[in-house]
Amino acid sequence: SFLGCSGDVVKTPDEFLKQESVLPQFNWREQVIADIGGSEKMLFLTQNRDALCSLELETKKIDTLFTGYDLHYVCVNEDDGSVWLSMGNWEKIWHSKTNTKIQCPLAKYHDKPIRWKGTPQQSFFACGNRLFTGFLTEEAFADYNFDYAGFREKSSLIAEWDISDVNNIKCVKIFGKRPSDQPKDMFVDDYYYTAFNVEDSVIVAATELSQSVVVMNFKGEKLKEKKLSSVFYVPPEKKDFSQNHSAIDKINYWNSNMLFRGLYYDKYRKLYYRLLDLSGEKSENTFTKKEADWVLIVADSKLRKKYEVRFEGEKYNGFLWIGKQGVYVRNKKDKTFDLFVFD
């Protein structure tokens, strides 16, 4: 470890490693860890996206929950253990509790039809009769080169839905502004990373380009902004991908600039985690091409930064799965999950 300013302590993963190879890693697309039916399970999609399965963490028992095609994204309402699953191009939704398939709900925003959109970075979150999602316009789903700069500049980034009646889901409100240090004329994928803290009734959110995070209450009212960045951070090259971009341009940009990649709340340890991808970090040996390292920024429940943990990109995948026992990180070398406990 080395020490800089307050909160600028940089530690190694080994200081927090509780158990190596704690979970097997099959050929799957992991989604989320949640309490379902009284036991803790990891939900995952098969590699071909044709089945949703669960792995019980204690017994390692695997069950198939749903079969279909082009399955995409999973959200669990831990209040009632129900699972929401999107399929197709976000056109259909499956709800486990009622075992029904419904058309993805639509709403109008700035005179444009919008529908749910989520990624592992922009998580859905459900509690009680409310579901919080990301969203995109119908046009953006159909046209990869849709010019959404003007729409996004004036738009919020979270939609809240009333899910009390599965067959009549309604959009309650749309809210959530970017942090003030988000460049106004610069859009990459414009992910809105969200961490939901039910205990303190706050939603913390940020973008891949903002060093600060926004803190809101569940009514969508902004409470404050707070810087949550890294000692390694170098601002990215200024570039606008709002229109006329190619997939190759975007991939090259992602691979050569430092961008924030995730934001999580750990309700078991009352900690926030923020990930920074160190792509673009200047290497002494420019001839050696290796996977970029990534940094885990750890903050307390008041978003006061405690320390950073630098993970080796060649060994560890930069996604977190948070469970009762700790934080699961995929070990790419051993093809297993290692378990970490941060404090």
mmCIF file of C-alpha atoms in Angstrom:
data_model
loop_
_atom_site.group_PDB
_atom_site.id
_atom_site.type_symbol
_atom_site.label_atom_id
_atom_site.label_comp_id
_atom_site.label_asym_id
_atom_site.label_seq_id
_atom_site.Cartn_x
_atom_site.Cartn_y
_atom_site.Cartn_z
ATOM 1 C CA SER A 1 0.000 0.000 0.000
ATOM 2 C CA PHE A 2 1.009 3.605 -0.383
ATOM 3 C CA LEU A 3 -0.475 6.687 1.178
ATOM 4 C CA GLY A 4 -1.258 10.046 -0.408
ATOM 5 C CA CYS A 5 -4.000 12.434 0.632
ATOM 6 C CA SER A 6 -6.878 11.336 2.862
ATOM 7 C CA GLY A 7 -8.633 8.398 1.204
ATOM 8 C CA ASP A 8 -5.814 8.018 -1.338
ATOM 9 C CA VAL A 9 -4.477 4.814 0.177
ATOM 10 C CA VAL A 10 -3.924 2.224 -2.560
ATOM 11 C CA LYS A 11 -4.062 -1.407 -1.433
ATOM 12 C CA THR A 12 -3.621 -4.788 -3.080
ATOM 13 C CA PRO A 13 -6.397 -7.381 -3.581
ATOM 14 C CA ASP A 14 -4.532 -9.878 -1.394
ATOM 15 C CA GLU A 15 -5.254 -7.717 1.653
ATOM 16 C CA PHE A 16 -8.975 -8.472 1.228
ATOM 17 C CA LEU A 17 -8.942 -11.976 -0.276
ATOM 18 C CA LYS A 18 -11.083 -14.273 1.880
ATOM 19 C CA GLN A 19 -11.151 -17.394 -0.282
ATOM 20 C CA GLU A 20 -9.845 -18.363 -3.710
ATOM 21 C CA SER A 21 -11.898 -20.443 -6.162
ATOM 22 C CA VAL A 22 -15.011 -20.168 -3.997
ATOM 23 C CA LEU A 23 -17.357 -20.670 -6.967
ATOM 24 C CA PRO A 24 -16.940 -22.547 -10.232
ATOM 25 C CA GLN A 25 -17.158 -20.588 -13.461
ATOM 26 C CA PHE A 26 -19.127 -22.268 -16.210
ATOM 27 C CA ASN A 27 -19.755 -21.037 -19.735
ATOM 28 C CA TRP A 28 -22.394 -18.542 -18.657
ATOM 29 C CA ARG A 29 -23.273 -14.860 -18.470
ATOM 30 C CA GLU A 30 -23.560 -13.997 -14.787
ATOM 31 C CA GLN A 31 -26.174 -11.424 -13.869
ATOM 32 C CA VAL A 32 -26.896 -10.900 -10.188
ATOM 33 C CA ILE A 33 -26.749 -12.451 -6.722
ATOM 34 C CA ALA A 34 -30.010 -12.270 -4.773
ATOM 35 C CA ASP A 35 -32.087 -13.869 -2.028
ATOM 36 C CA ILE A 36 -34.750 -16.004 -3.699
ATOM 37 C CA GLY A 37 -37.028 -18.323 -1.763
ATOM 38 C CA GLY A 38 -34.921 -18.087 1.392
ATOM 39 C CA SER A 39 -31.563 -18.954 -0.174
ATOM 40 C CA GLU A 40 -28.830 -16.911 -1.808
ATOM 41 C CA LYS A 41 -28.476 -17.576 -5.531
ATOM 42 C CA MET A 42 -26.464 -16.330 -8.471
ATOM 43 C CA LEU A 43 -28.681 -15.910 -11.532
ATOM 44 C CA PHE A 44 -27.084 -16.349 -14.916
ATOM 45 C CA LEU A 45 -27.925 -16.686 -18.583
ATOM 46 C CA THR A 46 -26.522 -19.533 -20.643
ATOM 47 C CA GLN A 47 -23.923 -18.513 -23.214
ATOM 48 C CA ASN A 48 -26.451 -18.788 -26.060
ATOM 49 C CA ARG A 49 -28.912 -16.616 -24.100
ATOM 50 C CA ASP A 50 -31.565 -19.346 -24.295
ATOM 51 C CA ALA A 51 -32.037 -20.101 -20.576
ATOM 52 C CA LEU A 52 -32.073 -18.336 -17.230
ATOM 53 C CA CYS A 53 -30.575 -20.501 -14.479
ATOM 54 C CA SER A 54 -29.781 -20.162 -10.797
ATOM 55 C CA LEU A 55 -26.798 -21.415 -8.806
ATOM 56 C CA GLU A 56 -27.452 -21.830 -5.081
ATOM 57 C CA LEU A 57 -24.283 -20.489 -3.472
ATOM 58 C CA GLU A 58 -24.294 -22.828 -0.467
ATOM 59 C CA THR A 59 -25.070 -26.149 -2.168
ATOM 60 C CA LYS A 60 -23.851 -25.261 -5.709
ATOM 61 C CA LYS A 61 -27.158 -26.706 -7.015
ATOM 62 C CA ILE A 62 -28.172 -25.416 -10.452
ATOM 63 C CA ASP A 63 -31.801 -24.989 -11.557
ATOM 64 C CA THR A 64 -33.311 -23.743 -14.810
ATOM 65 C CA LEU A 65 -35.849 -20.982 -14.160
ATOM 66 C CA PHE A 66 -36.887 -20.049 -17.697
ATOM 67 C CA THR A 67 -36.106 -21.041 -21.286
ATOM 68 C CA GLY A 68 -36.569 -18.836 -24.329
ATOM 69 C CA TYR A 69 -34.407 -17.053 -26.883
ATOM 70 C CA ASP A 70 -32.377 -13.843 -26.994
ATOM 71 C CA LEU A 71 -32.625 -13.379 -23.230
ATOM 72 C CA HIS A 72 -30.950 -10.235 -22.009
ATOM 73 C CA TYR A 73 -31.205 -8.802 -18.555
ATOM 74 C CA VAL A 74 -32.326 -9.883 -15.096
ATOM 75 C CA CYS A 75 -33.620 -7.970 -12.087
ATOM 76 C CA VAL A 76 -34.773 -9.463 -8.771
ATOM 77 C CA ASN A 77 -37.272 -7.808 -6.442
ATOM 78 C CA GLU A 78 -35.930 -9.001 -3.102
ATOM 79 C CA ASP A 79 -39.095 -7.860 -1.331
ATOM 80 C CA ASP A 80 -41.040 -10.697 -2.936
ATOM 81 C CA GLY A 81 -38.307 -12.756 -4.669
ATOM 82 C CA SER A 82 -39.797 -12.195 -8.116
ATOM 83 C CA VAL A 83 -37.574 -12.085 -11.201
ATOM 84 C CA TRP A 84 -37.939 -9.729 -14.171
ATOM 85 C CA LEU A 85 -36.273 -10.869 -17.389
ATOM 86 C CA SER A 86 -36.063 -9.008 -20.704
ATOM 87 C CA MET A 87 -35.948 -10.802 -24.046
ATOM 88 C CA GLY A 88 -35.684 -9.943 -27.708
ATOM 89 C CA ASN A 89 -34.603 -6.372 -28.354
ATOM 90 C CA TRP A 90 -36.186 -5.357 -25.039
ATOM 91 C CA GLU A 91 -39.570 -6.046 -26.612
ATOM 92 C CA LYS A 92 -40.854 -8.641 -24.141
ATOM 93 C CA ILE A 93 -40.557 -9.081 -20.356
ATOM 94 C CA TRP A 94 -41.047 -12.246 -18.294
ATOM 95 C CA HIS A 95 -42.220 -11.999 -14.673
ATOM 96 C CA SER A 96 -41.536 -15.096 -12.566
ATOM 97 C CA LYS A 97 -44.113 -14.621 -9.823
ATOM 98 C CA THR A 98 -47.048 -14.575 -12.222
ATOM 99 C CA ASN A 99 -45.201 -16.581 -14.924
ATOM 100 C CA THR A 100 -46.393 -14.116 -17.540
ATOM 101 C CA LYS A 101 -44.777 -12.683 -20.659
ATOM 102 C CA ILE A 102 -45.758 -9.113 -21.428
ATOM 103 C CA GLN A 103 -44.896 -6.469 -23.995
ATOM 104 C CA CYS A 104 -42.219 -4.144 -22.687
ATOM 105 C CA PRO A 105 -44.063 -1.093 -21.314
ATOM 106 C CA LEU A 106 -43.739 2.150 -23.238
ATOM 107 C CA ALA A 107 -43.981 5.766 -22.130
ATOM 108 C CA LYS A 108 -43.673 9.163 -23.826
ATOM 109 C CA TYR A 109 -40.814 11.490 -22.932
ATOM 110 C CA HIS A 110 -40.051 14.746 -24.756
ATOM 111 C CA ASP A 111 -42.639 13.579 -27.317
ATOM 112 C CA LYS A 112 -40.704 10.394 -28.062
ATOM 113 C CA PRO A 113 -41.739 6.834 -27.159
ATOM 114 C CA ILE A 114 -39.270 5.235 -24.756
ATOM 115 C CA ARG A 115 -38.845 1.724 -23.383
ATOM 116 C CA TRP A 116 -36.765 -0.051 -20.751
ATOM 117 C CA LYS A 117 -33.062 -0.470 -21.317
ATOM 118 C CA GLY A 118 -30.490 -1.930 -18.940
ATOM 119 C CA THR A 119 -26.961 -3.247 -18.833
ATOM 120 C CA PRO A 120 -24.870 -4.787 -16.084
ATOM 121 C CA GLN A 121 -23.598 -1.231 -15.576
ATOM 122 C CA GLN A 122 -27.007 0.449 -15.433
ATOM 123 C CA SER A 123 -28.795 -1.950 -13.184
ATOM 124 C CA PHE A 124 -32.528 -2.257 -12.818
ATOM 125 C CA PHE A 125 -33.723 -2.102 -9.242
ATOM 126 C CA ALA A 126 -37.047 -3.296 -7.814
ATOM 127 C CA CYS A 127 -38.497 -2.858 -4.350
ATOM 128 C CA GLY A 128 -42.133 -3.103 -3.276
ATOM 129 C CA ASN A 129 -44.340 -2.055 -6.180
ATOM 130 C CA ARG A 130 -41.683 0.073 -7.883
ATOM 131 C CA LEU A 131 -39.167 -0.764 -10.598
ATOM 132 C CA PHE A 132 -36.389 1.622 -11.627
ATOM 133 C CA THR A 133 -34.870 1.201 -15.102
ATOM 134 C CA GLY A 134 -32.742 2.898 -17.685
ATOM 135 C CA PHE A 135 -34.463 3.729 -20.946
ATOM 136 C CA LEU A 136 -33.933 4.505 -24.621
ATOM 137 C CA THR A 137 -36.122 5.956 -27.337
ATOM 138 C CA GLU A 138 -37.772 3.552 -29.756
ATOM 139 C CA GLU A 139 -35.775 5.193 -32.567
ATOM 140 C CA ALA A 140 -32.454 4.486 -30.823
ATOM 141 C CA PHE A 141 -33.335 0.780 -30.573
ATOM 142 C CA ALA A 142 -33.965 0.636 -34.303
ATOM 143 C CA ASP A 143 -31.113 2.859 -35.526
ATOM 144 C CA TYR A 144 -27.594 2.485 -34.107
ATOM 145 C CA ASN A 145 -26.656 5.896 -35.544
ATOM 146 C CA PHE A 146 -29.682 7.653 -34.053
ATOM 147 C CA ASP A 147 -28.687 11.233 -33.228
ATOM 148 C CA TYR A 148 -29.650 11.377 -29.578
ATOM 149 C CA ALA A 149 -27.353 14.241 -28.532
ATOM 150 C CA GLY A 150 -30.154 16.773 -28.291
ATOM 151 C CA PHE A 151 -32.508 14.296 -26.662
ATOM 152 C CA ARG A 152 -29.948 13.154 -24.107
ATOM 153 C CA GLU A 153 -28.795 16.674 -23.301
ATOM 154 C CA LYS A 154 -32.248 17.584 -21.995
ATOM 155 C CA SER A 155 -33.231 14.154 -20.736
ATOM 156 C CA SER A 156 -33.068 12.442 -17.393
ATOM 157 C CA LEU A 157 -31.755 8.926 -17.129
ATOM 158 C CA ILE A 158 -33.921 6.864 -14.752
ATOM 159 C CA ALA A 159 -37.526 5.803 -15.300
ATOM 160 C CA GLU A 160 -39.682 4.671 -12.371
ATOM 161 C CA TRP A 161 -42.540 2.242 -13.048
ATOM 162 C CA ASP A 162 -45.514 1.116 -10.972
ATOM 163 C CA ILE A 163 -45.435 -2.710 -11.163
ATOM 164 C CA SER A 164 -48.314 -3.468 -8.772
ATOM 165 C CA ASP A 165 -50.325 -4.810 -11.742
ATOM 166 C CA VAL A 166 -48.041 -6.778 -14.084
ATOM 167 C CA ASN A 167 -50.543 -6.416 -16.933
ATOM 168 C CA ASN A 168 -50.824 -2.660 -16.527
ATOM 169 C CA ILE A 169 -47.346 -1.286 -15.774
ATOM 170 C CA LYS A 170 -47.251 2.506 -15.774
ATOM 171 C CA CYS A 171 -44.413 5.015 -15.845
ATOM 172 C CA VAL A 172 -44.633 7.071 -12.652
ATOM 173 C CA LYS A 173 -41.815 9.534 -13.304
ATOM 174 C CA ILE A 174 -38.528 10.096 -15.092
ATOM 175 C CA PHE A 175 -35.664 11.705 -13.219
ATOM 176 C CA GLY A 176 -31.904 11.754 -12.630
ATOM 177 C CA LYS A 177 -29.507 14.342 -14.030
ATOM 178 C CA ARG A 178 -25.852 13.805 -14.790
ATOM 179 C CA PRO A 179 -23.224 15.166 -12.393
ATOM 180 C CA SER A 180 -22.238 18.757 -13.144
ATOM 181 C CA ASP A 181 -18.706 17.738 -14.187
ATOM 182 C CA GLN A 182 -20.034 15.548 -17.024
ATOM 183 C CA PRO A 183 -18.836 17.197 -20.286
ATOM 184 C CA LYS A 184 -21.937 18.674 -21.906
ATOM 185 C CA ASP A 185 -20.897 18.002 -25.505
ATOM 186 C CA MET A 186 -19.440 14.543 -25.080
ATOM 187 C CA PHE A 187 -21.294 11.239 -25.174
ATOM 188 C CA VAL A 188 -19.751 7.798 -25.345
ATOM 189 C CA ASP A 189 -22.343 5.167 -24.425
ATOM 190 C CA ASP A 190 -23.695 7.564 -21.816
ATOM 191 C CA TYR A 191 -24.198 4.846 -19.229
ATOM 192 C CA TYR A 192 -25.804 6.009 -16.030
ATOM 193 C CA TYR A 193 -24.335 3.920 -13.240
ATOM 194 C CA THR A 194 -26.704 3.579 -10.297
ATOM 195 C CA ALA A 195 -26.409 2.279 -6.732
ATOM 196 C CA PHE A 196 -29.613 1.918 -4.700
ATOM 197 C CA ASN A 197 -29.365 2.241 -0.915
ATOM 198 C CA VAL A 198 -32.808 1.388 0.487
ATOM 199 C CA GLU A 199 -31.737 1.654 4.116
ATOM 200 C CA ASP A 200 -30.766 5.328 3.722
ATOM 201 C CA SER A 201 -33.408 5.971 1.004
ATOM 202 C CA VAL A 202 -30.886 7.290 -1.500
ATOM 203 C CA ILE A 203 -29.884 6.601 -5.082
ATOM 204 C CA VAL A 204 -26.284 7.375 -6.033
ATOM 205 C CA ALA A 205 -25.542 7.835 -9.727
ATOM 206 C CA ALA A 206 -22.699 8.802 -12.061
ATOM 207 C CA THR A 207 -21.554 8.494 -15.671
ATOM 208 C CA GLU A 208 -18.452 7.001 -17.243
ATOM 209 C CA LEU A 209 -17.079 10.532 -17.718
ATOM 210 C CA SER A 210 -17.831 12.141 -14.337
ATOM 211 C CA GLN A 211 -15.490 12.133 -11.351
ATOM 212 C CA SER A 212 -18.418 13.190 -9.153
ATOM 213 C CA VAL A 213 -21.518 11.241 -8.172
ATOM 214 C CA VAL A 214 -25.046 12.584 -7.681
ATOM 215 C CA VAL A 215 -27.015 11.654 -4.563
ATOM 216 C CA MET A 216 -30.826 11.650 -4.878
ATOM 217 C CA ASN A 217 -33.696 10.496 -2.706
ATOM 218 C CA PHE A 218 -36.225 7.975 -4.001
ATOM 219 C CA LYS A 219 -38.505 10.853 -5.035
ATOM 220 C CA GLY A 220 -35.834 11.785 -7.561
ATOM 221 C CA GLU A 221 -34.817 14.996 -5.781
ATOM 222 C CA LYS A 222 -31.112 15.825 -5.928
ATOM 223 C CA LEU A 223 -29.592 16.051 -2.447
ATOM 224 C CA LYS A 224 -25.919 16.695 -3.239
ATOM 225 C CA GLU A 225 -22.910 15.922 -5.419
ATOM 226 C CA LYS A 226 -19.721 14.383 -4.131
ATOM 227 C CA LYS A 227 -16.383 13.694 -5.790
ATOM 228 C CA LEU A 228 -15.544 9.990 -5.829
ATOM 229 C CA SER A 229 -12.491 9.543 -8.021
ATOM 230 C CA SER A 230 -9.113 7.839 -8.147
ATOM 231 C CA VAL A 231 -5.478 8.865 -7.699
ATOM 232 C CA PHE A 232 -4.849 7.159 -11.054
ATOM 233 C CA TYR A 233 -7.497 9.107 -12.992
ATOM 234 C CA VAL A 234 -6.497 10.930 -16.181
ATOM 235 C CA PRO A 235 -9.345 12.804 -17.977
ATOM 236 C CA PRO A 236 -10.215 11.175 -21.306
ATOM 237 C CA GLU A 237 -9.632 12.615 -24.743
ATOM 238 C CA LYS A 238 -12.434 14.981 -25.754
ATOM 239 C CA LYS A 239 -14.605 13.324 -28.386
ATOM 240 C CA ASP A 240 -18.299 13.357 -29.262
ATOM 241 C CA PHE A 241 -19.978 10.086 -30.230
ATOM 242 C CA SER A 242 -23.516 11.452 -30.356
ATOM 243 C CA GLN A 243 -23.832 10.893 -34.101
ATOM 244 C CA ASN A 244 -22.070 9.475 -37.169
ATOM 245 C CA HIS A 245 -19.936 7.124 -35.110
ATOM 246 C CA SER A 246 -18.730 3.659 -35.986
ATOM 247 C CA ALA A 247 -18.552 0.740 -33.603
ATOM 248 C CA ILE A 248 -14.788 0.490 -34.204
ATOM 249 C CA ASP A 249 -14.292 4.155 -33.266
ATOM 250 C CA LYS A 250 -16.138 3.635 -30.009
ATOM 251 C CA ILE A 251 -14.269 0.443 -29.130
ATOM 252 C CA ASN A 252 -10.918 2.139 -29.818
ATOM 253 C CA TYR A 253 -11.962 5.052 -27.620
ATOM 254 C CA TRP A 254 -13.002 2.748 -24.771
ATOM 255 C CA ASN A 255 -9.696 0.901 -25.059
ATOM 256 C CA SER A 256 -7.499 4.006 -24.956
ATOM 257 C CA ASN A 257 -9.138 6.195 -22.288
ATOM 258 C CA MET A 258 -9.803 5.914 -18.576
ATOM 259 C CA LEU A 259 -13.534 5.634 -17.995
ATOM 260 C CA PHE A 260 -15.567 4.737 -14.923
ATOM 261 C CA ARG A 261 -17.261 1.371 -15.408
ATOM 262 C CA GLY A 262 -19.515 0.642 -12.449
ATOM 263 C CA LEU A 263 -21.117 1.829 -9.213
ATOM 264 C CA TYR A 264 -22.432 -0.518 -6.501
ATOM 265 C CA TYR A 265 -23.865 -0.396 -2.987
ATOM 266 C CA ASP A 266 -22.966 -3.256 -0.644
ATOM 267 C CA LYS A 267 -25.870 -3.419 1.833
ATOM 268 C CA TYR A 268 -24.167 -6.110 3.920
ATOM 269 C CA ARG A 269 -21.074 -4.018 4.676
ATOM 270 C CA LYS A 270 -22.601 -0.566 4.082
ATOM 271 C CA LEU A 271 -20.005 0.379 1.480
ATOM 272 C CA TYR A 272 -20.062 1.950 -1.976
ATOM 273 C CA TYR A 273 -17.803 0.642 -4.730
ATOM 274 C CA ARG A 274 -16.833 2.519 -7.898
ATOM 275 C CA LEU A 275 -14.765 0.997 -10.724
ATOM 276 C CA LEU A 276 -12.268 2.828 -12.920
ATOM 277 C CA ASP A 277 -10.836 1.116 -15.997
ATOM 278 C CA LEU A 278 -7.185 2.089 -16.430
ATOM 279 C CA SER A 279 -7.189 1.699 -20.239
ATOM 280 C CA GLY A 280 -4.930 4.345 -21.705
ATOM 281 C CA GLU A 281 -2.568 4.294 -18.732
ATOM 282 C CA LYS A 282 0.929 4.959 -20.039
ATOM 283 C CA SER A 283 3.074 1.843 -19.796
ATOM 284 C CA GLU A 284 6.872 1.856 -19.617
ATOM 285 C CA ASN A 285 6.929 -1.010 -22.091
ATOM 286 C CA THR A 286 4.711 0.103 -24.975
ATOM 287 C CA PHE A 287 5.454 -3.092 -26.905
ATOM 288 C CA THR A 288 3.730 -5.333 -24.381
ATOM 289 C CA LYS A 289 -0.029 -5.397 -24.980
ATOM 290 C CA LYS A 290 -1.913 -6.570 -21.914
ATOM 291 C CA GLU A 291 -5.349 -6.313 -20.387
ATOM 292 C CA ALA A 292 -5.757 -2.957 -18.642
ATOM 293 C CA ASP A 293 -5.765 -2.983 -14.843
ATOM 294 C CA TRP A 294 -8.750 -1.567 -12.998
ATOM 295 C CA VAL A 295 -9.238 0.181 -9.689
ATOM 296 C CA LEU A 296 -11.924 -0.394 -7.079
ATOM 297 C CA ILE A 297 -12.697 2.810 -5.159
ATOM 298 C CA VAL A 298 -14.200 1.994 -1.741
ATOM 299 C CA ALA A 299 -16.281 4.552 0.185
ATOM 300 C CA ASP A 300 -18.327 4.411 3.381
ATOM 301 C CA SER A 301 -22.104 4.851 3.637
ATOM 302 C CA LYS A 302 -21.652 8.657 3.554
ATOM 303 C CA LEU A 303 -19.573 8.375 0.349
ATOM 304 C CA ARG A 304 -16.363 9.276 2.153
ATOM 305 C CA LYS A 305 -13.576 7.570 0.229
ATOM 306 C CA LYS A 306 -11.670 5.035 2.358
ATOM 307 C CA TYR A 307 -9.100 3.553 -0.027
ATOM 308 C CA GLU A 308 -8.544 2.108 -3.495
ATOM 309 C CA VAL A 309 -7.699 -1.432 -4.556
ATOM 310 C CA ARG A 310 -5.809 -1.972 -7.799
ATOM 311 C CA PHE A 311 -6.696 -5.215 -9.599
ATOM 312 C CA GLU A 312 -4.556 -6.827 -12.272
ATOM 313 C CA GLY A 313 -6.534 -6.830 -15.518
ATOM 314 C CA GLU A 314 -4.762 -9.943 -16.783
ATOM 315 C CA LYS A 315 -6.114 -11.864 -13.789
ATOM 316 C CA TYR A 316 -9.409 -10.294 -12.702
ATOM 317 C CA ASN A 317 -12.515 -9.240 -14.628
ATOM 318 C CA GLY A 318 -13.805 -5.775 -13.723
ATOM 319 C CA PHE A 319 -17.308 -6.674 -12.526
ATOM 320 C CA LEU A 320 -18.550 -7.284 -9.000
ATOM 321 C CA TRP A 321 -21.175 -9.668 -7.622
ATOM 322 C CA ILE A 322 -22.149 -8.726 -4.082
ATOM 323 C CA GLY A 323 -23.360 -11.364 -1.635
ATOM 324 C CA LYS A 324 -23.720 -12.007 2.083
ATOM 325 C CA GLN A 325 -20.268 -13.569 2.402
ATOM 326 C CA GLY A 326 -18.463 -10.865 0.442
ATOM 327 C CA VAL A 327 -17.763 -9.640 -3.076
ATOM 328 C CA TYR A 328 -17.247 -12.188 -5.856
ATOM 329 C CA VAL A 329 -14.773 -11.292 -8.628
ATOM 330 C CA ARG A 330 -14.146 -13.495 -11.652
ATOM 331 C CA ASN A 331 -10.613 -14.891 -11.768
ATOM 332 C CA LYS A 332 -9.864 -15.191 -15.476
ATOM 333 C CA LYS A 333 -6.697 -17.253 -15.002
ATOM 334 C CA ASP A 334 -8.244 -19.941 -12.792
ATOM 335 C CA LYS A 335 -11.712 -19.696 -14.381
ATOM 336 C CA THR A 336 -13.315 -19.450 -10.938
ATOM 337 C CA PHE A 337 -14.630 -16.752 -8.611
ATOM 338 C CA ASP A 338 -12.507 -15.396 -5.770
ATOM 339 C CA LEU A 339 -14.232 -13.972 -2.692
ATOM 340 C CA PHE A 340 -13.151 -10.632 -1.208
ATOM 341 C CA VAL A 341 -14.330 -8.851 1.940
ATOM 342 C CA PHE A 342 -13.792 -5.096 2.061
ATOM 343 C CA ASP A 343 -14.134 -3.025 5.224
#
